[in-house]
């Protein structure tokens, strides 16, 4: 076989493998949507049908009205965006402090902060639960949002610090000559130059918090206060055998995360790579 | 005030969100849970000092030992499999062929689906009679097992599910590939090296920091498997998917044995710490950093 036809063969095989793999990878999501649109006869058809006939949108209406999903959505949005905005702001401030400001213990505290990544959530959740019980914060969104805004994620702080450290200090000096305060430097110079990190961390936080199950499980009890993931679990408890409804609800919970991912894809993958490279 | 004084004070102000958060929500709780592990407390009656009794009871608690076995079984199988699959996919997706970015996205997609819907979907996929997985198997001439309803196959079912979310791991490998200088491949080519040789003696060593990173992260995460077990099987059948974290959760938040669960939490912490130390210790043997 000639050189170029060997290469063509190799390329074709590669393409086939990639298409095959990607199809398998994306298929569960496709199946989720497909199942959500089936009516009962199609649901239990064997062999399984991919495209339902007829397409039954009714499942969505039935599923989303049987439990207060609009409240779940509201709670999830408040939690996610609260954690996002507060978390990104505080992580960037802390990262800036570590990156650009000289103070005793800078290095040490930074190492301490990084080492907290190793701490499993199980070892702090029980005292946190007791603390919030005393504060009477249980069954509210406060135990979810407040820790996220106060140094919520060391990795995010780390990312900001790394990025800020790479911004040339000459810009600082120029700003100081113009009479800018340290906070002013942060706000007017460093932040505008750091939009990629802000975007990446925002998206990370979004995905992390939108689907968060454990913390709502621990801290939220009454039905009206539940988030989407928790509400979905509650829904599962009552409607276990109604697979079409279950999949309709699941798809609804999944869609926002998928949309945000596609929109912010570039920053997302960039950000994950940032963690790995510097790690 | 001196310039450096101002800067120092400002420095502390800037990092104060983290400091406050650390003391209230991390540092404080860690110490509190250690102390708590020496008590017996159900949140209603007063806490009761019992010394090391929780730890003693744990060592004789058969369910606890089962949970450790399940977690180790899962971790030892899931981590190498995940890394291997992620590496293969990363290599596939690293090619410079048209439209590869789209496929990269497809591979990454399952990783961002929230865990709860994903778990419910997989319960459906793994349904023994009408689930898609067994249907595909039957088309291949294989009789599919009962998966989540089977003692033997419940953990493998969860491992299989985990293999679909290798997106994040894959991306780390992709980033690692970028750091491999082409000249190494070129000089290997000149020496007459074949594809396999290039993989083993160029790709793998240069990728070892990324492999190491993924190994550590995945081990820690696998020790903490929880949501899938709670949602899909509630630890069953017959405790075959009762993982450490799930048992801890049940003890703390269903049965309100705060002290007992805190002891479990600290043991888990120590296990993760030990595993990470071992990883770092072994690292010097096989992880290769170019800066030598």
Coordinates of C-alpha atoms in Angstrom, one line a residue:
Chain A
X1 CA 0.0 0.0 0.0
X2 CA 1.3 3.4 -0.9
X3 CA 2.3 6.0 1.7
X4 CA -0.6 8.3 1.2
X5 CA -3.2 5.6 1.1
X6 CA -1.8 4.3 4.4
X7 CA -2.3 7.8 5.8
X8 CA -5.8 8.0 4.4
X9 CA -6.7 4.6 5.9
X10 CA -5.3 5.8 9.3
X11 CA -7.3 9.0 9.1
X12 CA -10.5 7.2 8.3
X13 CA -10.1 4.7 11.1
X14 CA -9.4 7.6 13.5
X15 CA -12.5 9.4 12.3
X16 CA -14.6 6.3 12.8
X17 CA -13.2 5.7 16.3
X18 CA -13.9 9.4 17.2
X19 CA -17.4 9.4 15.9
X20 CA -18.2 6.0 17.5
X21 CA -16.8 7.2 20.9
X22 CA -18.5 10.5 20.8
X23 CA -21.8 8.9 19.9
X24 CA -21.5 6.6 22.9
X25 CA -20.5 9.5 25.1
X26 CA -23.4 11.7 24.1
X27 CA -25.9 9.0 23.8
X28 CA -27.1 8.9 27.4
X29 CA -28.2 12.5 27.2
X30 CA -30.0 11.8 23.9
X31 CA -31.7 8.8 25.5
X32 CA -32.8 11.0 28.5
X33 CA -34.5 13.4 26.2
X34 CA -35.9 10.7 24.0
X35 CA -37.5 8.9 27.0
X36 CA -38.9 12.2 28.3
X37 CA -40.9 12.6 25.2
X38 CA -42.4 9.1 25.1
X39 CA -45.9 8.1 26.0
X40 CA -46.5 4.8 27.8
X41 CA -46.7 2.3 24.9
X42 CA -43.4 3.7 23.4
X43 CA -41.8 3.7 26.9
X44 CA -42.0 0.0 27.4
X45 CA -41.6 -1.0 23.7
X46 CA -39.1 -3.7 23.1
X47 CA -36.8 -3.4 21.2
X48 CA -36.5 0.2 22.5
X49 CA -37.5 3.0 20.3
X50 CA -35.3 6.1 19.8
X51 CA -37.7 8.6 18.3
X52 CA -41.0 8.5 20.0
X53 CA -44.2 8.5 18.0
X54 CA -46.1 10.5 19.0
X55 CA -43.9 13.1 20.7
X56 CA -45.5 13.6 24.1
X57 CA -44.7 17.0 25.6
X58 CA -47.3 16.3 28.2
X59 CA -44.8 14.5 30.4
X60 CA -43.1 17.8 31.0
X61 CA -46.3 19.5 32.1
X62 CA -47.3 16.7 34.3
X63 CA -43.9 16.3 35.9
X64 CA -43.1 19.9 36.5
X65 CA -46.5 20.7 38.1
X66 CA -46.7 17.7 40.4
X67 CA -44.1 19.2 42.7
X68 CA -43.3 22.9 43.0
X69 CA -40.5 22.9 40.4
X70 CA -40.8 26.6 40.0
X71 CA -39.8 27.0 43.6
X72 CA -37.0 24.5 43.1
X73 CA -35.8 26.6 40.2
X74 CA -36.0 29.8 42.1
X75 CA -34.0 28.4 45.0
X76 CA -31.4 26.9 42.7
X77 CA -31.0 30.2 40.8
X78 CA -30.6 32.2 44.0
X79 CA -28.1 29.7 45.4
X80 CA -26.1 29.3 42.2
X81 CA -25.9 33.0 41.3
X82 CA -25.4 34.1 44.9
X83 CA -22.5 31.6 45.2
X84 CA -21.2 32.6 41.8
X85 CA -21.1 36.4 42.3
X86 CA -20.1 36.3 45.9
X87 CA -17.6 33.5 45.4
X88 CA -15.9 35.0 42.3
X89 CA -15.6 38.4 44.0
X90 CA -14.2 37.0 47.2
X91 CA -11.9 34.5 45.5
X92 CA -10.5 37.3 43.3
X93 CA -10.0 39.6 46.2
X94 CA -8.2 37.0 48.2
X95 CA -6.2 35.9 45.2
X96 CA -5.2 39.5 44.7
X97 CA -4.1 39.8 48.3
X98 CA -1.9 36.7 48.0
X99 CA -0.6 37.6 44.6
X100 CA 0.3 41.3 44.9
X101 CA 0.4 42.4 48.5
X102 CA 3.3 41.9 50.8
X103 CA 2.3 41.0 54.4
X104 CA 3.8 38.7 57.0
X105 CA 2.6 35.1 56.6
X106 CA 1.6 35.5 53.0
X107 CA 3.4 32.4 51.9
X108 CA 2.4 30.4 54.9
X109 CA -1.3 31.3 54.8
X110 CA -1.3 30.5 51.1
X111 CA 0.1 27.1 51.7
X112 CA -2.5 26.5 54.4
X113 CA -5.2 27.5 52.1
X114 CA -4.1 25.2 49.4
X115 CA -3.8 22.3 51.8
X116 CA -7.5 22.7 52.7
X117 CA -8.3 21.2 49.3
X118 CA -7.4 17.8 50.8
X119 CA -10.0 18.1 53.5
X120 CA -13.0 16.0 52.7
X121 CA -16.3 17.6 53.2
X122 CA -17.4 14.9 55.5
X123 CA -15.1 16.0 58.2
X124 CA -16.5 19.5 58.4
X125 CA -20.1 19.0 57.5
X126 CA -21.3 17.7 60.9
X127 CA -20.0 20.7 62.9
X128 CA -21.2 23.0 60.2
X129 CA -24.7 21.4 60.5
X130 CA -24.6 22.0 64.3
X131 CA -23.4 25.5 63.8
X132 CA -26.1 26.4 61.4
X133 CA -28.7 24.7 63.6
X134 CA -27.6 27.1 66.4
X135 CA -27.8 30.1 64.1
X136 CA -31.2 29.0 63.1
X137 CA -30.1 29.0 59.5
X138 CA -31.3 25.5 58.7
X139 CA -33.8 25.2 56.0
X140 CA -32.6 28.5 54.4
X141 CA -30.2 29.1 51.6
X142 CA -27.7 30.8 53.9
X143 CA -25.6 27.8 54.9
X144 CA -25.2 27.2 51.1
X145 CA -24.3 30.7 50.0
X146 CA -22.3 32.1 52.9
X147 CA -19.5 29.6 53.0
X148 CA -19.2 29.9 49.2
X149 CA -18.7 33.6 49.5
X150 CA -16.2 33.4 52.3
X151 CA -13.2 31.7 50.7
X152 CA -15.4 29.0 49.3
X153 CA -13.1 27.3 46.9
X154 CA -9.3 27.3 47.4
X155 CA -8.8 26.2 43.8
X156 CA -10.5 29.3 42.5
X157 CA -8.4 31.5 44.8
X158 CA -5.4 29.6 43.5
X159 CA -6.4 30.3 39.9
X160 CA -6.8 34.0 40.5
X161 CA -3.5 34.3 42.3
X162 CA -1.6 32.5 39.5
X163 CA -3.2 34.8 36.9
X164 CA -2.7 38.0 38.9
X165 CA 0.9 37.2 39.5
X166 CA 1.5 37.2 35.8
X167 CA 0.2 40.8 35.3
X168 CA 3.2 43.1 35.1
X169 CA 3.8 45.3 38.1
X170 CA 4.7 48.3 36.0
X171 CA 1.0 48.9 35.6
X172 CA 0.6 49.0 39.4
X173 CA 3.4 51.6 39.6
X174 CA 1.9 53.7 36.9
X175 CA -1.5 53.7 38.6
X176 CA 0.1 54.5 42.0
X177 CA 1.7 57.6 40.5
X178 CA -1.7 58.6 39.3
X179 CA -2.8 58.4 42.9
X180 CA -4.7 55.1 42.8
X181 CA -5.3 53.2 46.0
X182 CA -4.5 49.5 46.2
X183 CA -8.1 48.6 45.9
X184 CA -8.3 51.0 42.9
X185 CA -5.5 49.1 41.2
X186 CA -7.4 45.9 41.8
X187 CA -10.6 47.2 40.5
X188 CA -9.5 49.4 37.6
X189 CA -6.4 47.6 36.3
X190 CA -6.2 44.0 37.4
X191 CA -9.8 43.0 37.0
X192 CA -10.3 44.3 33.4
X193 CA -7.2 42.4 32.4
X194 CA -8.4 39.2 34.0
X195 CA -11.7 38.5 32.3
X196 CA -10.7 35.0 31.2
X197 CA -10.1 33.9 34.8
X198 CA -13.3 35.6 35.9
X199 CA -15.2 33.8 33.2
X200 CA -13.6 30.4 33.9
X201 CA -14.2 30.6 37.7
X202 CA -17.8 31.8 37.2
X203 CA -18.6 28.9 35.0
X204 CA -16.9 26.4 37.3
X205 CA -18.9 27.7 40.2
X206 CA -22.1 27.6 38.2
X207 CA -21.7 24.0 37.2
X208 CA -20.5 23.1 40.7
X209 CA -23.4 24.7 42.5
X210 CA -26.3 24.2 40.0
X211 CA -26.0 20.4 40.4
X212 CA -25.0 20.5 44.1
X213 CA -26.9 17.7 45.9
X214 CA -25.1 17.0 49.1
X215 CA -25.2 20.5 50.7
X216 CA -28.9 21.0 50.0
X217 CA -29.6 17.5 51.2
X218 CA -28.1 18.3 54.5
X219 CA -29.3 21.8 55.1
X220 CA -32.7 22.0 53.4
X221 CA -35.7 20.1 54.7
X222 CA -39.0 21.6 53.7
X223 CA -40.3 21.1 50.2
X224 CA -40.5 24.8 49.3
X225 CA -36.9 25.4 50.1
X226 CA -35.4 22.6 48.0
X227 CA -33.2 23.1 45.0
X228 CA -33.6 21.4 41.7
X229 CA -31.3 18.4 42.4
X230 CA -32.8 17.8 45.8
X231 CA -36.3 18.3 44.5
X232 CA -35.6 15.8 41.7
X233 CA -34.7 13.3 44.3
X234 CA -37.9 14.0 46.2
X235 CA -39.7 13.6 42.9
X236 CA -38.0 10.3 42.5
X237 CA -39.2 9.2 45.9
X238 CA -42.8 9.6 44.8
X239 CA -42.7 8.9 41.1
X240 CA -40.1 6.2 40.9
X241 CA -42.0 4.1 38.4
X242 CA -43.0 6.9 36.2
X243 CA -39.9 6.9 34.1
X244 CA -41.2 9.2 31.4
X245 CA -42.0 11.9 34.1
X246 CA -38.7 11.2 35.8
X247 CA -36.8 11.8 32.6
X248 CA -38.8 14.9 31.8
X249 CA -37.9 16.4 35.1
X250 CA -34.3 15.2 34.8
X251 CA -33.9 16.9 31.4
X252 CA -35.3 20.1 32.7
X253 CA -32.7 20.1 35.5
X254 CA -29.9 19.3 33.1
X255 CA -30.7 21.8 30.3
X256 CA -29.4 25.0 31.9
X257 CA -26.1 23.4 32.8
X258 CA -25.7 22.2 29.2
X259 CA -26.6 25.6 27.8
X260 CA -24.1 27.4 30.1
X261 CA -21.5 24.9 29.2
X262 CA -21.9 25.4 25.4
X263 CA -21.9 29.2 25.9
X264 CA -18.9 29.3 28.1
X265 CA -17.1 26.3 26.6
X266 CA -13.9 28.0 25.7
X267 CA -13.3 29.4 29.2
X268 CA -14.3 26.2 30.8
X269 CA -11.8 23.9 29.2
X270 CA -9.2 26.6 29.4
X271 CA -9.8 26.9 33.1
X272 CA -9.6 23.2 33.7
X273 CA -6.3 23.1 31.9
X274 CA -5.1 25.9 34.0
X275 CA -5.6 23.8 37.1
X276 CA -3.8 20.9 35.6
X277 CA -0.8 22.7 34.2
X278 CA 0.0 24.6 37.4
X279 CA -1.0 21.7 39.6
Chain B
X1 CA 2.0 55.6 58.0
X2 CA 4.8 53.7 56.3
X3 CA 4.1 52.4 52.9
X4 CA 4.8 48.8 53.8
X5 CA 2.5 49.1 56.9
X6 CA -0.4 50.2 54.7
X7 CA 0.3 47.4 52.3
X8 CA 0.4 44.8 55.1
X9 CA -2.9 46.0 56.5
X10 CA -4.4 46.0 53.1
X11 CA -3.1 42.6 52.5
X12 CA -4.9 41.2 55.5
X13 CA -8.0 43.0 54.5
X14 CA -8.0 41.5 51.1
X15 CA -7.6 38.0 52.3
X16 CA -10.0 38.4 55.2
X17 CA -12.9 36.8 53.5
X18 CA -10.9 33.6 53.3
X19 CA -9.6 33.9 56.8
X20 CA -13.0 34.4 58.3
X21 CA -14.5 31.6 56.2
X22 CA -11.6 29.3 57.1
X23 CA -12.0 29.8 60.8
X24 CA -15.8 29.5 60.8
X25 CA -16.4 26.8 58.2
X26 CA -13.2 24.8 57.8
X27 CA -10.6 25.1 60.6
X28 CA -13.1 25.4 63.4
X29 CA -15.3 22.5 62.2
X30 CA -12.3 20.2 61.7
X31 CA -11.3 20.5 65.3
X32 CA -14.9 20.4 66.4
X33 CA -15.5 17.1 64.6
X34 CA -12.4 15.6 66.2
X35 CA -13.6 16.6 69.6
X36 CA -17.1 15.4 68.8
X37 CA -15.8 12.0 67.9
X38 CA -15.1 11.3 71.5
X39 CA -18.6 12.0 72.5
X40 CA -21.9 10.4 72.0
X41 CA -24.5 12.9 70.9
X42 CA -27.9 12.7 69.3
X43 CA -28.5 16.4 69.1
X44 CA -31.4 16.3 71.5
X45 CA -30.0 15.1 74.8
X46 CA -26.8 16.5 76.1
X47 CA -23.5 15.3 74.6
X48 CA -21.9 12.5 76.5
X49 CA -18.1 11.9 76.9
X50 CA -17.2 8.3 76.0
X51 CA -13.5 8.6 75.1
X52 CA -12.4 6.3 72.4
X53 CA -15.5 4.1 72.5
X54 CA -16.7 5.2 69.1
X55 CA -13.5 4.1 67.5
X56 CA -13.6 0.8 69.3
X57 CA -17.2 0.2 68.2
X58 CA -16.3 1.0 64.6
X59 CA -13.6 -1.6 64.6
X60 CA -16.2 -4.2 65.5
X61 CA -19.0 -2.8 63.3
X62 CA -19.5 -5.2 60.5
X63 CA -21.4 -2.7 58.4
X64 CA -18.6 -0.3 58.7
X65 CA -16.1 -2.9 57.5
X66 CA -18.3 -3.7 54.6
X67 CA -18.4 0.0 53.7
X68 CA -14.6 0.1 53.7
X69 CA -14.4 -3.0 51.5
X70 CA -17.0 -1.5 49.1
X71 CA -15.1 1.8 48.9
X72 CA -11.7 0.2 48.3
X73 CA -13.2 -2.2 45.7
X74 CA -14.7 0.7 43.9
X75 CA -11.6 2.9 44.1
X76 CA -9.1 0.2 43.0
X77 CA -11.2 -0.6 40.0
X78 CA -12.6 2.7 39.0
X79 CA -9.4 4.9 39.2
X80 CA -7.2 3.0 36.8
X81 CA -10.1 2.3 34.4
X82 CA -11.0 6.0 34.4
X83 CA -7.5 7.1 33.8
X84 CA -7.0 4.6 31.0
X85 CA -10.3 5.5 29.2
X86 CA -9.6 9.2 29.6
X87 CA -6.1 8.8 28.2
X88 CA -7.4 6.9 25.2
X89 CA -10.1 9.5 24.5
X90 CA -7.6 12.3 24.9
X91 CA -5.3 10.7 22.4
X92 CA -8.1 10.2 19.9
X93 CA -9.3 13.8 20.4
X94 CA -5.8 15.2 20.1
X95 CA -5.5 14.6 16.4
X96 CA -5.5 17.5 14.1
X97 CA -8.5 16.5 12.0
X98 CA -11.2 18.8 10.9
X99 CA -14.1 19.3 13.3
X100 CA -12.3 17.7 16.2
X101 CA -13.4 20.4 18.5
X102 CA -17.0 19.4 18.2
X103 CA -16.1 15.8 19.2
X104 CA -14.1 17.0 22.1
X105 CA -17.2 18.7 23.3
X106 CA -19.2 15.6 22.9
X107 CA -16.8 13.6 25.0
X108 CA -16.8 16.3 27.7
X109 CA -20.6 16.7 27.8
X110 CA -21.5 13.9 30.3
X111 CA -19.2 15.4 32.8
X112 CA -21.2 18.5 33.2
X113 CA -24.6 16.9 33.6
X114 CA -25.7 17.3 37.2
X115 CA -25.2 14.1 39.1
X116 CA -28.8 13.6 40.2
X117 CA -30.4 13.5 36.7
X118 CA -27.5 11.4 35.5
X119 CA -28.0 8.9 38.3
X120 CA -31.7 8.6 37.5
X121 CA -31.0 8.2 33.8
X122 CA -28.6 5.3 34.5
X123 CA -31.1 3.6 36.7
X124 CA -33.3 3.5 33.7
X125 CA -30.4 2.5 31.3
X126 CA -29.4 -0.3 33.6
X127 CA -32.9 -1.7 34.0
X128 CA -32.5 -5.5 33.7
X129 CA -35.5 -6.2 31.4
X130 CA -36.1 -3.1 29.3
X131 CA -33.0 -1.0 29.9
X132 CA -30.9 0.0 26.9
X133 CA -27.6 -1.5 28.2
X134 CA -29.0 -5.0 28.4
X135 CA -30.7 -4.6 25.1
X136 CA -27.4 -3.7 23.5
X137 CA -25.8 -6.7 25.2
X138 CA -28.5 -9.0 24.0
X139 CA -27.9 -7.8 20.5
X140 CA -24.3 -8.8 21.0
X141 CA -25.4 -12.2 22.2
X142 CA -24.7 -11.6 25.8
X143 CA -27.2 -12.1 28.6
X144 CA -27.0 -8.9 30.7
X145 CA -26.9 -9.2 34.4
X146 CA -29.3 -7.6 36.9
X147 CA -26.9 -4.7 37.4
X148 CA -28.2 -2.6 40.2
X149 CA -30.3 -5.4 41.5
X150 CA -27.4 -7.8 41.7
X151 CA -25.0 -8.3 44.5
X152 CA -22.2 -9.0 42.2
X153 CA -22.8 -6.4 39.5
X154 CA -24.0 -3.4 41.5
X155 CA -20.5 -1.9 42.0
X156 CA -19.4 -2.6 38.5
X157 CA -22.6 -0.9 37.3
X158 CA -21.5 2.3 39.2
X159 CA -18.0 2.0 37.8
X160 CA -19.4 1.7 34.3
X161 CA -21.4 4.8 34.9
X162 CA -18.4 6.7 36.1
X163 CA -16.5 5.9 32.9
X164 CA -18.8 8.2 31.0
X165 CA -17.9 11.3 33.0
X166 CA -14.2 11.2 32.2
X167 CA -14.3 14.6 30.5
X168 CA -12.5 16.5 33.2
X169 CA -9.7 13.9 33.4
X170 CA -9.5 13.9 29.6
X171 CA -9.0 17.7 29.5
X172 CA -6.0 17.5 31.9
X173 CA -4.4 15.0 29.6
X174 CA -5.1 17.2 26.6
X175 CA -3.3 20.0 28.4
X176 CA -0.5 17.7 29.2
X177 CA -0.1 16.7 25.5
X178 CA 0.4 20.4 24.7
X179 CA 3.5 20.3 26.8
X180 CA 5.3 17.5 25.0
X181 CA 7.9 19.0 22.6
X182 CA 7.6 17.7 19.0
X183 CA 11.3 17.3 18.7
X184 CA 11.2 14.3 21.0
X185 CA 8.9 12.5 18.7
X186 CA 11.0 13.6 15.7
X187 CA 14.2 12.2 17.2
X188 CA 12.5 9.0 18.1
X189 CA 11.3 8.8 14.6
X190 CA 14.8 9.2 13.2
X191 CA 16.0 6.4 15.5
X192 CA 13.4 4.2 13.8
X193 CA 11.0 4.1 16.6
X194 CA 7.5 2.7 16.0
X195 CA 4.2 3.9 17.2
X196 CA 4.2 1.8 20.4
X197 CA 7.8 2.7 21.3
X198 CA 7.0 6.4 20.9
X199 CA 4.0 6.0 23.2
X200 CA 5.8 4.2 26.0
X201 CA 9.1 6.1 25.9
X202 CA 8.0 9.6 24.9
X203 CA 4.3 10.2 25.6
X204 CA 3.9 8.4 28.9
X205 CA 7.0 9.9 30.7
X206 CA 6.2 13.4 29.5
X207 CA 2.6 12.9 30.5
X208 CA 3.5 11.6 33.9
X209 CA 2.8 14.8 35.8
X210 CA -0.7 14.9 34.4
X211 CA -1.2 11.2 35.1
X212 CA 0.0 11.8 38.7
X213 CA -2.4 14.8 39.1
X214 CA -5.3 12.8 37.8
X215 CA -4.4 9.8 39.9
X216 CA -4.4 11.8 43.1
X217 CA -7.6 13.7 42.4
X218 CA -9.5 10.6 41.2
X219 CA -8.4 8.5 44.2
X220 CA -9.7 11.2 46.6
X221 CA -12.9 11.6 44.6
X222 CA -13.5 7.8 44.4
X223 CA -13.2 7.5 48.2
X224 CA -16.0 10.0 48.4
X225 CA -18.7 8.3 46.2
X226 CA -22.0 9.1 47.6
X227 CA -24.8 10.6 45.5
X228 CA -25.0 7.7 43.0
X229 CA -25.2 5.2 45.9
X230 CA -27.9 7.2 47.7
X231 CA -30.1 7.8 44.7
X232 CA -29.7 4.6 42.7
X233 CA -29.5 1.9 45.3
X234 CA -29.6 3.3 48.8
X235 CA -26.7 1.1 49.6
X236 CA -28.3 -2.0 48.4
X237 CA -28.8 -4.7 47.4
X238 CA -27.7 -6.2 50.7
X239 CA -25.2 -3.4 51.4
X240 CA -23.2 -4.2 48.3
X241 CA -23.2 -0.5 47.4
X242 CA -23.0 0.8 50.9
X243 CA -20.0 3.1 50.5
X244 CA -18.1 4.8 53.3
X245 CA -19.6 8.2 52.8
X246 CA -23.1 6.8 52.5
X247 CA -22.8 5.0 55.8
X248 CA -21.4 8.1 57.4
X249 CA -24.3 10.1 56.1
X250 CA -26.8 7.6 57.4
X251 CA -25.2 7.6 60.8
X252 CA -25.1 11.4 61.1
X253 CA -28.3 12.5 59.4
X254 CA -30.7 9.6 59.6
X255 CA -29.8 8.0 62.9
X256 CA -28.3 11.1 64.5
X257 CA -25.2 9.4 65.9
X258 CA -23.1 12.6 65.7
X259 CA -20.1 11.3 67.6
X260 CA -20.0 8.0 65.8
X261 CA -20.2 9.7 62.4
X262 CA -17.6 12.2 63.4
X263 CA -15.2 9.4 64.2
X264 CA -16.0 7.9 60.8
X265 CA -15.3 11.2 59.2
X266 CA -11.9 11.5 60.8
X267 CA -10.9 8.0 59.9
X268 CA -11.9 8.8 56.3
X269 CA -9.8 11.9 56.5
X270 CA -6.8 9.9 57.7
X271 CA -7.3 7.3 54.9
X272 CA -7.4 9.9 52.2
X273 CA -4.4 11.7 53.7
X274 CA -2.5 8.4 53.9
X275 CA -3.4 7.5 50.3
X276 CA -2.3 10.9 49.1
X277 CA 1.0 10.6 51.0
X278 CA 1.6 7.2 49.4
X279 CA 1.0 8.7 46.0
X280 CA 3.4 11.5 46.6
X281 CA 6.0 9.1 48.0
X282 CA 5.8 6.8 45.1
X283 CA 5.8 9.8 42.7
X284 CA 9.5 10.3 42.7
X285 CA 9.9 6.9 41.2
X286 CA 7.9 7.4 38.1
X287 CA 6.9 11.0 37.6
X288 CA 9.2 12.8 35.3
X289 CA 9.6 16.6 35.3
X290 CA 11.3 18.1 32.4
X291 CA 13.0 20.7 34.5
X292 CA 15.9 18.3 35.2

